[in-house]
XYZ file of C-alpha atoms in Angstrom:
725
model
C -11.317 -4.559 34.287
C -10.051 -8.084 34.991
C -10.250 -9.113 38.637
C -7.082 -10.873 39.782
C -6.539 -13.049 42.804
C -4.348 -12.698 45.875
C -0.677 -12.002 45.404
C -1.229 -9.280 42.838
C -1.733 -5.556 42.907
C -4.755 -4.096 41.182
C -4.496 -0.639 39.659
C -7.800 1.078 39.057
C -9.000 4.563 38.313
C -12.382 5.537 39.734
C -13.615 8.526 37.743
C -16.694 9.075 39.868
C -17.951 12.608 40.344
C -18.742 13.612 43.898
C -19.889 16.795 45.600
C -17.056 18.198 47.663
C -17.563 21.023 50.129
C -14.360 20.735 52.121
C -11.272 18.596 52.406
C -9.098 18.359 55.509
C -5.346 18.607 55.393
C -3.935 15.235 54.285
C -1.694 15.294 57.329
C -4.782 15.045 59.548
C -6.071 11.910 57.836
C -5.324 9.400 60.507
C -7.143 6.217 61.308
C -10.882 6.827 61.286
C -13.379 4.484 62.946
C -16.101 5.424 60.490
C -17.648 2.290 59.010
C -18.437 2.662 55.346
C -18.807 0.593 52.220
C -17.129 1.138 48.919
C -19.033 -0.512 46.110
C -16.682 -0.471 43.165
C -15.221 -2.719 40.487
C -16.885 -5.748 42.029
C -15.272 -5.231 45.433
C -17.047 -4.565 48.698
C -14.673 -3.127 51.260
C -15.638 -2.505 54.838
C -12.782 -0.251 55.660
C -11.320 2.787 57.344
C -12.510 5.002 54.595
C -10.832 7.453 52.294
C -14.266 8.986 51.824
C -13.644 10.649 55.184
C -11.368 12.893 53.143
C -14.310 13.976 51.050
C -16.723 14.860 53.812
C -20.395 15.710 53.504
C -22.256 18.718 52.188
C -23.258 19.870 55.682
C -20.134 18.544 57.437
C -22.435 16.781 59.907
C -21.429 13.269 59.012
C -18.047 12.227 57.727
C -19.301 9.386 55.606
C -19.840 8.545 51.969
C -21.012 5.285 50.486
C -21.318 3.988 46.965
C -24.163 1.623 46.246
C -23.674 0.511 42.683
C -23.137 -2.637 40.699
C -22.072 -5.957 42.201
C -21.119 -6.753 45.761
C -18.754 -9.525 46.747
C -17.581 -10.276 50.248
C -14.035 -8.998 50.136
C -13.374 -6.985 53.275
C -10.506 -4.530 53.432
C -8.147 -4.493 56.374
C -6.217 -1.306 55.826
C -6.502 1.959 53.956
C -3.609 4.285 53.216
C -3.989 7.800 51.829
C -0.943 8.686 49.775
C -1.946 12.074 48.442
C -4.771 14.547 47.928
C -4.086 17.110 45.226
C -6.315 19.707 43.552
C -6.424 19.806 39.776
C -6.821 22.825 37.498
C -10.607 22.515 37.468
C -11.006 22.772 41.222
C -11.607 19.057 41.646
C -9.426 16.734 43.708
C -7.454 13.614 42.972
C -7.216 11.255 45.939
C -4.686 8.470 45.566
C -4.020 5.589 47.890
C -4.222 1.851 48.376
C -6.408 -0.675 50.131
C -5.194 -3.977 51.553
C -7.842 -6.695 51.419
C -8.253 -10.314 52.403
C -8.817 -11.508 48.869
C -6.480 -9.056 47.171
C -3.015 -8.151 48.336
C -3.549 -4.519 47.450
C -5.778 -2.307 45.392
C -4.360 1.025 44.285
C -6.789 3.696 43.163
C -7.137 7.238 41.936
C -10.434 8.884 42.892
C -11.445 11.983 40.963
C -13.899 14.232 42.753
C -15.755 17.199 41.353
C -16.994 20.537 42.663
C -19.549 20.885 39.892
C -22.906 22.547 40.524
C -24.744 20.411 42.992
C -27.903 18.513 42.125
C -28.444 16.398 45.176
C -28.979 12.648 44.924
C -31.188 11.405 47.731
C -30.699 7.749 46.903
C -28.257 5.448 45.111
C -30.696 4.925 42.249
C -30.899 8.699 41.764
C -27.123 8.789 41.609
C -27.020 6.043 38.997
C -29.617 7.721 36.792
C -27.854 11.077 37.026
C -24.507 9.545 36.182
C -25.563 6.993 33.547
C -28.965 8.275 32.414
C -32.052 6.199 31.825
C -31.690 2.710 30.411
C -33.742 3.931 27.456
C -31.975 6.201 24.957
C -32.547 9.962 25.102
C -32.467 12.641 22.425
C -30.596 15.929 22.360
C -32.436 19.107 23.308
C -34.185 21.068 20.560
C -34.263 24.387 22.403
C -31.627 25.927 20.164
C -34.003 25.358 17.247
C -36.721 27.419 18.931
C -34.737 30.651 19.209
C -36.117 32.464 16.159
C -39.773 31.510 16.404
C -42.577 34.033 16.755
C -44.280 34.663 20.057
C -47.415 32.704 20.858
C -50.022 33.295 23.540
C -52.047 30.614 25.293
C -54.931 31.996 27.343
C -56.569 29.968 30.103
C -60.150 28.881 29.450
C -62.569 30.623 31.807
C -66.137 29.861 32.718
C -68.969 32.188 31.787
C -69.251 35.167 34.100
C -65.656 34.928 35.334
C -62.624 37.052 34.531
C -59.080 35.905 33.916
C -58.138 37.661 37.171
C -60.429 35.256 39.024
C -57.841 32.520 38.490
C -55.955 32.706 41.788
C -52.649 31.343 40.481
C -51.102 33.961 38.238
C -48.965 31.406 36.423
C -52.151 29.616 35.337
C -53.746 32.597 33.584
C -51.758 32.763 30.356
C -48.515 31.766 28.705
C -46.668 34.041 26.286
C -43.367 33.100 24.695
C -41.503 32.067 21.572
C -41.584 28.334 22.205
C -43.576 26.330 19.628
C -46.600 25.852 21.879
C -49.926 25.267 20.155
C -53.387 26.149 21.491
C -55.814 23.389 22.388
C -58.065 24.409 19.509
C -55.301 23.533 17.026
C -54.292 20.406 18.957
C -57.890 19.145 18.773
C -58.158 19.676 15.005
C -58.668 16.326 13.197
C -55.884 15.556 10.732
C -58.494 14.491 8.177
C -59.789 18.058 8.007
C -56.301 19.338 7.152
C -55.225 16.669 4.676
C -51.613 15.749 4.004
C -50.701 19.106 2.459
C -52.459 21.006 5.229
C -50.656 18.978 7.866
C -47.300 19.704 6.256
C -48.070 23.401 5.958
C -49.152 23.661 9.595
C -46.087 21.776 10.839
C -43.761 24.055 8.867
C -45.579 27.156 10.071
C -45.524 26.104 13.716
C -41.861 25.066 13.728
C -40.516 27.825 11.483
C -39.285 25.493 8.745
C -39.774 25.181 4.986
C -39.424 21.446 4.526
C -40.682 19.679 1.426
C -42.945 16.676 1.651
C -40.979 13.443 1.155
C -42.485 10.048 0.232
C -41.649 8.694 3.696
C -43.231 11.646 5.483
C -46.238 11.615 3.162
C -46.805 7.934 3.922
C -46.503 8.624 7.634
C -48.968 11.525 7.564
C -51.387 9.411 5.532
C -51.249 6.690 8.201
C -51.926 9.273 10.910
C -55.001 10.446 9.032
C -56.244 6.866 8.642
C -55.820 6.353 12.404
C -57.977 9.442 13.002
C -55.249 11.292 14.872
C -55.685 14.955 15.713
C -53.026 17.562 14.978
C -51.814 17.651 18.594
C -50.916 13.964 18.456
C -49.096 14.295 15.130
C -47.275 17.387 16.363
C -46.259 15.610 19.563
C -44.872 12.676 17.562
C -42.949 14.674 14.958
C -41.609 17.761 16.753
C -38.903 15.878 18.736
C -37.248 14.582 15.531
C -38.255 17.366 13.154
C -34.927 19.181 13.296
C -32.536 16.226 13.284
C -34.089 13.385 11.299
C -33.749 12.770 7.583
C -37.331 13.211 6.419
C -36.710 10.500 3.830
C -36.299 8.001 6.691
C -38.630 9.499 9.281
C -41.072 6.596 9.271
C -38.322 4.000 9.739
C -36.683 6.133 12.421
C -39.849 6.231 14.515
C -40.494 2.523 14.015
C -36.938 1.664 15.097
C -37.277 3.811 18.206
C -40.563 2.122 19.120
C -39.220 -1.409 18.652
C -36.111 -0.653 20.716
C -38.131 0.814 23.582
C -40.573 -2.094 23.636
C -37.707 -4.585 23.730
C -36.066 -2.765 26.648
C -39.310 -2.784 28.625
C -40.092 -6.423 27.869
C -36.656 -7.478 29.094
C -36.840 -5.294 32.211
C -38.983 -7.805 34.123
C -37.803 -11.401 34.427
C -39.972 -13.934 36.234
C -41.679 -11.259 38.286
C -38.481 -9.379 39.157
C -37.152 -6.090 37.814
C -33.646 -6.238 36.368
C -30.787 -3.847 37.046
C -31.475 -2.076 33.755
C -35.163 -2.021 34.633
C -34.564 0.079 37.720
C -33.161 2.876 35.550
C -36.185 2.746 33.274
C -37.476 5.991 31.790
C -41.181 6.744 32.261
C -43.367 4.881 29.768
C -45.129 8.100 28.746
C -44.655 11.837 29.204
C -46.929 14.838 28.828
C -45.736 16.974 25.919
C -46.779 20.431 27.095
C -46.137 22.050 23.699
C -48.612 19.793 21.891
C -50.764 19.165 24.982
C -50.656 15.441 24.319
C -49.329 12.433 26.200
C -46.737 10.687 24.035
C -44.676 7.502 24.516
C -41.124 7.838 25.785
C -39.800 6.482 22.495
C -41.365 9.508 20.789
C -40.234 12.238 23.183
C -36.888 10.841 24.387
C -36.671 13.907 26.629
C -36.504 13.959 30.424
C -39.676 15.359 31.995
C -40.312 17.640 34.913
C -42.077 15.810 37.726
C -45.504 16.844 38.992
C -46.201 15.675 42.533
C -49.529 16.281 44.226
C -51.747 15.474 47.163
C -54.673 13.251 46.224
C -57.968 14.758 47.338
C -60.711 12.499 48.654
C -62.689 10.537 46.066
C -65.800 12.546 46.900
C -64.023 15.664 45.630
C -62.596 14.098 42.460
C -63.982 13.866 38.978
C -62.951 11.594 36.120
C -62.156 13.603 33.005
C -62.310 12.167 29.506
C -59.688 14.156 27.624
C -57.909 14.163 24.262
C -54.683 14.935 26.145
C -54.211 11.207 26.787
C -56.056 10.154 23.645
C -59.130 9.215 25.693
C -57.228 6.101 26.788
C -58.525 6.224 30.369
C -60.539 8.595 32.566
C -58.221 11.052 34.321
C -59.008 11.538 38.043
C -58.458 15.153 39.110
C -59.938 17.449 41.782
C -63.385 18.639 40.717
C -62.219 22.269 40.765
C -58.977 21.596 38.817
C -58.301 22.054 35.110
C -55.583 20.293 33.129
C -55.255 23.256 30.763
C -54.419 25.539 33.687
C -51.816 23.083 34.959
C -50.314 23.017 31.474
C -50.048 26.823 31.387
C -48.412 26.912 34.812
C -45.854 24.287 33.809
C -45.064 26.207 30.613
C -44.516 29.390 32.609
C -42.178 27.535 34.943
C -40.079 26.474 31.937
C -41.056 22.860 31.250
C -41.413 21.263 27.807
C -42.283 17.771 29.046
C -43.820 16.697 32.344
C -44.699 13.451 34.084
C -48.068 13.463 35.833
C -49.274 10.147 37.204
C -52.956 10.515 36.290
C -52.028 11.292 32.676
C -48.913 9.183 32.132
C -49.504 6.127 34.341
C -52.379 4.077 32.978
C -55.324 4.499 35.366
C -58.186 2.194 36.259
C -61.291 2.116 34.107
C -59.668 2.575 30.715
C -60.262 0.768 27.462
C -57.385 -1.663 28.000
C -57.554 -2.629 31.656
C -55.508 -5.782 31.030
C -52.624 -3.610 29.820
C -52.718 -1.551 33.012
C -52.091 -4.608 35.196
C -49.057 -5.553 33.123
C -47.655 -2.036 32.849
C -47.920 -1.379 36.563
C -45.599 -4.303 37.346
C -42.728 -2.234 35.963
C -44.044 1.316 36.119
C -45.227 1.561 39.731
C -41.908 0.543 41.375
C -40.168 3.039 39.073
C -42.395 6.056 39.691
C -39.539 7.797 41.481
C -37.408 7.784 38.320
C -39.607 10.511 36.817
C -38.557 12.892 39.603
C -34.783 12.552 39.352
C -33.373 14.503 36.420
C -35.476 17.673 36.262
C -37.354 19.996 38.600
C -40.356 18.786 40.581
C -43.499 20.899 40.976
C -45.452 20.043 44.142
C -49.167 20.746 44.529
C -49.685 20.446 48.277
C -53.378 21.411 48.172
C -54.365 18.969 45.453
C -53.459 18.732 41.778
C -53.700 22.113 40.053
C -55.331 23.789 43.029
C -54.084 27.070 44.526
C -52.044 26.820 47.698
C -54.216 28.668 50.196
C -54.499 28.947 53.949
C -56.722 26.297 55.404
C -55.356 23.421 53.351
C -55.008 20.357 55.540
C -51.366 19.402 55.964
C -52.068 16.894 58.741
C -54.773 14.668 57.267
C -54.127 11.180 55.951
C -54.447 12.575 52.421
C -51.819 15.259 52.966
C -48.839 15.310 50.621
C -46.653 15.023 53.705
C -48.377 11.802 54.809
C -48.735 9.877 51.556
C -46.478 6.900 50.859
C -45.784 7.636 47.196
C -44.477 11.151 47.823
C -41.338 9.643 49.359
C -40.210 8.606 45.863
C -41.225 12.024 44.559
C -39.193 14.003 47.094
C -36.463 16.047 45.444
C -34.034 18.765 46.406
C -34.946 20.513 43.153
C -38.556 21.439 43.785
C -40.919 24.357 43.557
C -44.395 25.122 44.858
C -47.248 24.465 42.448
C -50.375 26.592 42.697
C -48.365 29.464 44.177
C -50.711 32.374 44.980
C -47.966 34.700 46.188
C -48.618 34.193 49.912
C -44.985 34.225 51.020
C -45.763 33.559 54.670
C -47.694 30.416 53.735
C -44.995 29.441 51.261
C -42.379 29.617 53.999
C -44.479 27.361 56.234
C -44.777 24.833 53.411
C -41.058 25.038 52.687
C -40.328 24.293 56.342
C -42.583 21.215 56.216
C -40.982 20.079 52.980
C -37.493 20.523 54.380
C -38.534 18.373 57.333
C -39.531 15.591 54.932
C -36.289 16.106 53.036
C -34.356 15.684 56.274
C -36.147 12.406 57.071
C -35.456 11.041 53.581
C -31.840 12.178 53.763
C -31.533 10.611 57.198
C -32.751 7.239 55.974
C -30.508 7.514 52.923
C -27.429 8.492 54.918
C -27.648 5.399 57.115
C -29.075 3.315 54.261
C -30.742 1.044 56.771
C -34.014 -0.801 56.316
C -34.807 0.121 59.921
C -34.762 3.801 59.026
C -36.900 3.358 55.918
C -39.452 1.341 57.879
C -39.635 4.158 60.415
C -40.237 6.705 57.657
C -42.908 4.510 56.059
C -44.727 3.548 59.231
C -46.594 6.828 59.618
C -47.418 7.083 55.905
C -50.780 6.318 54.338
C -51.648 4.613 51.061
C -54.662 3.383 49.120
C -53.437 -0.220 49.390
C -51.133 -1.826 51.950
C -49.030 -3.286 49.146
C -48.164 0.262 48.023
C -45.938 0.715 51.059
C -43.935 -2.368 50.150
C -43.606 -1.137 46.573
C -42.353 2.216 47.852
C -39.831 0.491 50.115
C -38.521 -1.585 47.217
C -37.456 1.663 45.546
C -34.998 2.261 48.391
C -34.128 -1.227 49.596
C -33.664 -3.483 46.559
C -30.217 -4.903 45.768
C -28.403 -5.753 42.571
C -26.599 -8.812 43.840
C -29.407 -11.326 44.338
C -31.039 -13.332 41.540
C -34.794 -13.395 41.294
C -36.713 -16.448 42.344
C -38.038 -18.656 39.564
C -41.746 -18.528 40.226
C -43.977 -15.891 38.699
C -45.486 -13.770 41.439
C -47.801 -13.513 43.240
C -47.061 -16.810 44.938
C -50.156 -17.151 47.096
C -52.742 -14.887 45.540
C -55.723 -16.661 44.014
C -57.524 -13.538 42.858
C -55.712 -12.893 39.614
C -53.718 -14.839 37.072
C -50.878 -12.643 35.879
C -49.808 -15.196 33.307
C -52.885 -14.509 31.152
C -51.171 -11.586 29.390
C -50.003 -12.746 25.972
C -46.323 -13.735 26.115
C -45.568 -12.250 22.713
C -47.538 -9.036 23.189
C -45.592 -5.811 22.877
C -47.373 -4.667 26.026
C -46.450 -7.734 28.047
C -43.847 -6.714 30.669
C -43.014 -10.285 31.702
C -40.475 -12.426 29.932
C -38.981 -15.736 30.872
C -35.319 -16.475 30.828
C -32.291 -16.653 33.042
C -33.217 -14.637 36.152
C -29.912 -12.891 36.665
C -28.940 -9.351 37.585
C -32.362 -8.741 39.058
C -33.044 -6.144 41.668
C -36.607 -5.605 42.816
C -39.979 -7.309 42.797
C -42.468 -6.164 40.210
C -45.662 -4.556 41.460
C -48.848 -6.600 41.798
C -51.717 -4.499 43.085
C -53.873 -7.510 44.043
C -51.082 -9.126 46.014
C -51.144 -8.936 49.796
C -48.605 -6.727 51.529
C -47.231 -9.824 53.267
C -46.586 -11.617 49.958
C -44.988 -8.503 48.494
C -42.782 -8.136 51.585
C -41.684 -11.769 51.307
C -40.728 -11.174 47.674
C -38.846 -7.967 48.520
C -36.803 -9.607 51.288
C -35.475 -12.101 48.735
C -33.897 -9.323 46.665
C -33.203 -6.893 49.487
C -29.748 -5.532 50.191
C -28.044 -8.275 52.162
C -27.079 -6.006 55.033
C -30.707 -4.831 55.255
C -31.579 -8.452 55.945
C -28.788 -8.573 58.530
C -30.241 -5.550 60.290
C -33.572 -7.335 60.663
C -31.869 -10.476 61.952
C -29.821 -8.680 64.617
C -32.103 -5.790 65.549
C -35.664 -7.119 65.432
C -36.427 -8.425 68.905
C -38.865 -11.324 68.454
C -39.475 -14.250 66.112
C -41.157 -13.548 62.818
C -43.575 -15.727 60.825
C -43.321 -19.520 60.972
C -41.076 -20.141 57.966
C -39.051 -16.955 58.458
C -38.652 -16.531 62.195
C -35.357 -14.718 61.604
C -37.048 -11.535 60.331
C -40.279 -9.645 61.048
C -43.477 -10.131 59.103
C -44.739 -7.037 57.290
C -47.198 -6.346 60.102
C -44.440 -6.708 62.681
C -42.177 -4.428 60.635
C -44.861 -1.731 60.518
C -45.335 -1.970 64.308
C -41.606 -2.031 65.045
C -40.688 0.811 67.386
C -37.221 1.674 66.147
C -36.969 5.121 67.694
C -35.449 3.792 70.910
C -32.437 2.411 69.041
C -29.082 3.782 70.051
C -27.452 1.384 67.589
C -26.799 2.843 64.151
C -28.326 0.257 61.823
C -25.502 0.865 59.363
C -23.087 -0.563 61.917
C -24.574 -4.011 61.332
C -23.277 -3.934 57.782
C -20.506 -6.467 58.326
C -23.084 -9.187 58.960
C -24.354 -10.946 55.863
C -27.647 -12.758 55.344
C -27.723 -14.513 51.972
C -30.666 -15.875 50.002
C -30.316 -19.066 47.958
C -32.722 -19.145 45.043
C -32.261 -22.871 44.376
C -33.369 -23.953 47.853
C -35.441 -20.933 48.852
C -33.457 -20.623 52.092
C -31.557 -17.886 53.907
C -28.283 -18.241 55.752
C -26.214 -16.077 58.048
C -22.554 -15.983 57.098
C -20.690 -15.123 60.284
C -19.833 -16.057 63.847
C -21.747 -18.712 65.789
C -21.306 -20.132 69.285
C -22.980 -23.501 69.649
C -23.998 -23.315 73.308
C -24.334 -20.452 75.797
C -26.456 -19.746 78.870
C -28.625 -16.618 78.932
C -29.852 -15.274 82.282
C -31.740 -12.216 83.467
C -33.866 -11.291 80.431
C -36.934 -13.405 81.181
C -39.025 -10.604 82.712
C -40.508 -7.935 80.379
C -39.490 -4.977 82.527
C -38.609 -1.533 81.205
C -35.761 -1.412 78.702
C -32.839 -1.463 78.680
C -32.759 -4.723 80.618
C -29.555 -6.173 81.972
C -28.625 -9.827 82.144
C -25.697 -12.198 81.859
C -24.222 -14.512 79.272
C -22.289 -17.541 80.481
C -19.944 -19.190 77.999
C -17.858 -22.283 78.591
C -14.642 -22.236 76.598
C -13.282 -25.329 74.805
C -10.834 -25.877 77.692
C -13.665 -25.937 80.270
C -13.381 -22.407 81.691
C -16.575 -20.432 82.290
C -16.773 -16.762 81.376
C -19.554 -14.396 82.393
C -20.429 -11.279 80.375
C -22.920 -8.494 80.887
C -25.666 -8.344 78.277
C -28.326 -5.742 77.553
C -31.682 -5.863 75.742
C -33.202 -2.666 74.353
C -36.663 -4.228 74.215
C -39.159 -5.923 76.535
C -39.593 -9.215 74.716
C -38.911 -12.008 77.258
C -35.903 -14.273 76.736
C -36.359 -17.247 79.084
C -33.316 -18.282 81.071
C -31.731 -21.268 79.398
C -29.267 -22.652 76.889
C -29.139 -21.199 73.376
C -27.071 -21.158 70.235
C -25.749 -17.689 69.511
C -25.156 -15.766 66.296
C -23.025 -12.695 66.836
C -21.456 -9.812 64.964
C -19.119 -7.039 65.988
C -20.273 -3.428 65.935
C -17.998 -0.805 64.464
C -17.191 2.235 66.608
C -18.453 0.389 69.680
C -17.425 -2.215 72.211
C -20.829 -3.870 71.899
C -21.487 -7.162 70.156
C -24.910 -7.843 68.653
C -26.303 -11.322 69.276
C -29.241 -13.437 68.152
C -30.209 -16.169 70.587
C -32.068 -19.178 69.248
C -32.354 -22.928 68.979
C -30.675 -25.243 66.487
C -33.018 -27.846 65.031
C -31.768 -31.371 64.249
C -31.442 -30.381 60.579
C -29.104 -27.549 61.683
C -31.647 -24.811 60.995
C -31.429 -21.892 63.417
C -34.735 -20.653 64.886
C -34.544 -17.171 66.355
C -35.746 -16.426 69.901
C -34.640 -12.826 70.466
C -31.711 -10.387 70.341
C -29.431 -8.599 72.799
C -25.955 -7.047 73.039
C -22.855 -8.217 74.854
C -21.220 -5.323 76.691
C -17.482 -4.946 76.969
C -16.006 -7.166 74.295
C -12.933 -5.611 72.639
C -13.431 -2.820 70.137
C -10.383 -3.746 68.120
C -11.243 -6.188 65.351
C -8.316 -8.575 65.868
C -8.831 -8.656 69.635
C -12.565 -9.203 69.194
C -12.008 -12.138 66.851
C -9.428 -13.597 69.205
C -11.922 -13.474 72.074
C -14.687 -14.978 69.915
C -12.409 -17.865 68.973
C -11.489 -18.450 72.611
C -15.227 -18.729 73.385
C -15.573 -21.493 70.815
C -17.105 -19.268 68.131
C -16.708 -20.347 64.516
C -17.296 -18.659 61.192
C -20.126 -20.649 59.640
C -22.986 -20.497 57.185
C -26.018 -20.942 59.418
C -29.338 -21.782 57.766
C -32.086 -19.517 59.116
C -35.621 -20.681 59.724
């Protein structure tokens, strides 16, 4: 679509699918004070929203926001609903127009859908579900498995034990017609079968009668020379066995590999993850049929997610296993068994799964230098593995039975760990289910509580809310919390900075990875369309936080400017340090952080500076907030107008940080749905840099936007770009 300037009318169709539970009568759609954003066709509109017509799944909050693609500061002034009509499929067509500052009018048709609901907890989930992974995917082969013979996979048991001693029934055995192979066959060296034996076994397992082609023969010969076992070969060939021309099979696999490597190399630019990079498919998946970990470019199938509580190191063991090709030791609970987990996942219906200890390169492997590079992209994208399919949650530790007595309150609990926030899904099931329905209900209640907290943070989409959720979480490293936050808070409108991170760490040189290596996730180039900082495990949490703020959603930065009550670190007094953010008591807020969305804090890559784009009053007097008494504290703001008149306004501070009586410069922004005005008091340096002192609200300014702006102008306020220090 071509964006046109003022004086024209834009016609656009938005064919976005949305969950619709109820729609009010169009006649009742009057002016709504709900503040929302519409992120569409390059236009950001802060408007009386037509999404009020759509409603929410639980009808508790009449609000819907898009967070996709580019944002530009074009604020709408008026919204008109012309019609809401159902179509033959039970969906709705909402038509209307929006009047904006930059555009005379934008007419739209919004198509909603009542399709089966698969909830999206976050904008990135929505993007992946609508557009898929950045990496290509392959069609499902399940239709090809319909006429295969039944197979049985029996759990391995220790001497003296019976199969009934396995407490989780789903872990005892798998029986079905899917082409699942036993571990004994998977472990068979290809050299012992030879090319003809390999071909015969593949045909037998997959129910085909293919002839050996020169291309396939050459490929099988190379697998033998690489000392692959049958499980690895089966995992590589089954996904394309039914759809690929066997005369070109070798070239087809090579093309897929090259394409995937190129996508991953280009996903990180100068230490920042690109827009395409944030929809990245997992690097590897666990093929449950072959019992082997295979690259994404081999499987090209979306995996089920496996989420689990990490038991203490003293109760873990490192397993050397052919499942991951012995690439790294796999840390699992000492009483767990990967083969039993595989059987349970097969019984639940999965073909592929993503399990961090198997699919995310772990410490102590043969190629430790590759792990550091891979984690830059893979760790911030862990949540992507839990979006498209079901998620199996082991609350008592990976593969372990869910039994009474498991500790749900310890720091290692699934409900306390930082990473499980990304792994939270509405489409989940209990792993290790022993059939104790009373216990299961207790766990479901705890899970629903976590789901509510994640939904709450998502619904307001405020950094304040995510910080509150994260504050009580635990992690192995402090930097992990920042990486988890970047999953929810990164923007797509801010370019990356030009330096390769980390900027202050002296413990590791991330530039040592070969620039032309296929495994090198860093490329240089024009740092555009970047979204989130890459992960650096040796970086301090403070450095990682500084990098995240640069690419954070701009209104998340505004929330920190207007809501955090004291100065931050020396060079960034306008926002909290990471330590301050983690100690920030946000529960006393009565201000919805989303209401600060009209304020904009921009980051300028060229100068490394931030600026507030909005209203500023050069000189005011603040009185009554100097003593740190119980909040809310009341005081007064005295403003002298350009014509010499003095006006006195009541102000309120919801914190105890002292604001000495005196003269300040004032940044201010209007709150939607409220007659309060948020203010940041500070000092202007000679170079016109604003240094924050604290924040408060002005009580009683007009609620109406035009009246509010008129009053601000009469007080000498101006719309300016104010550099923040």
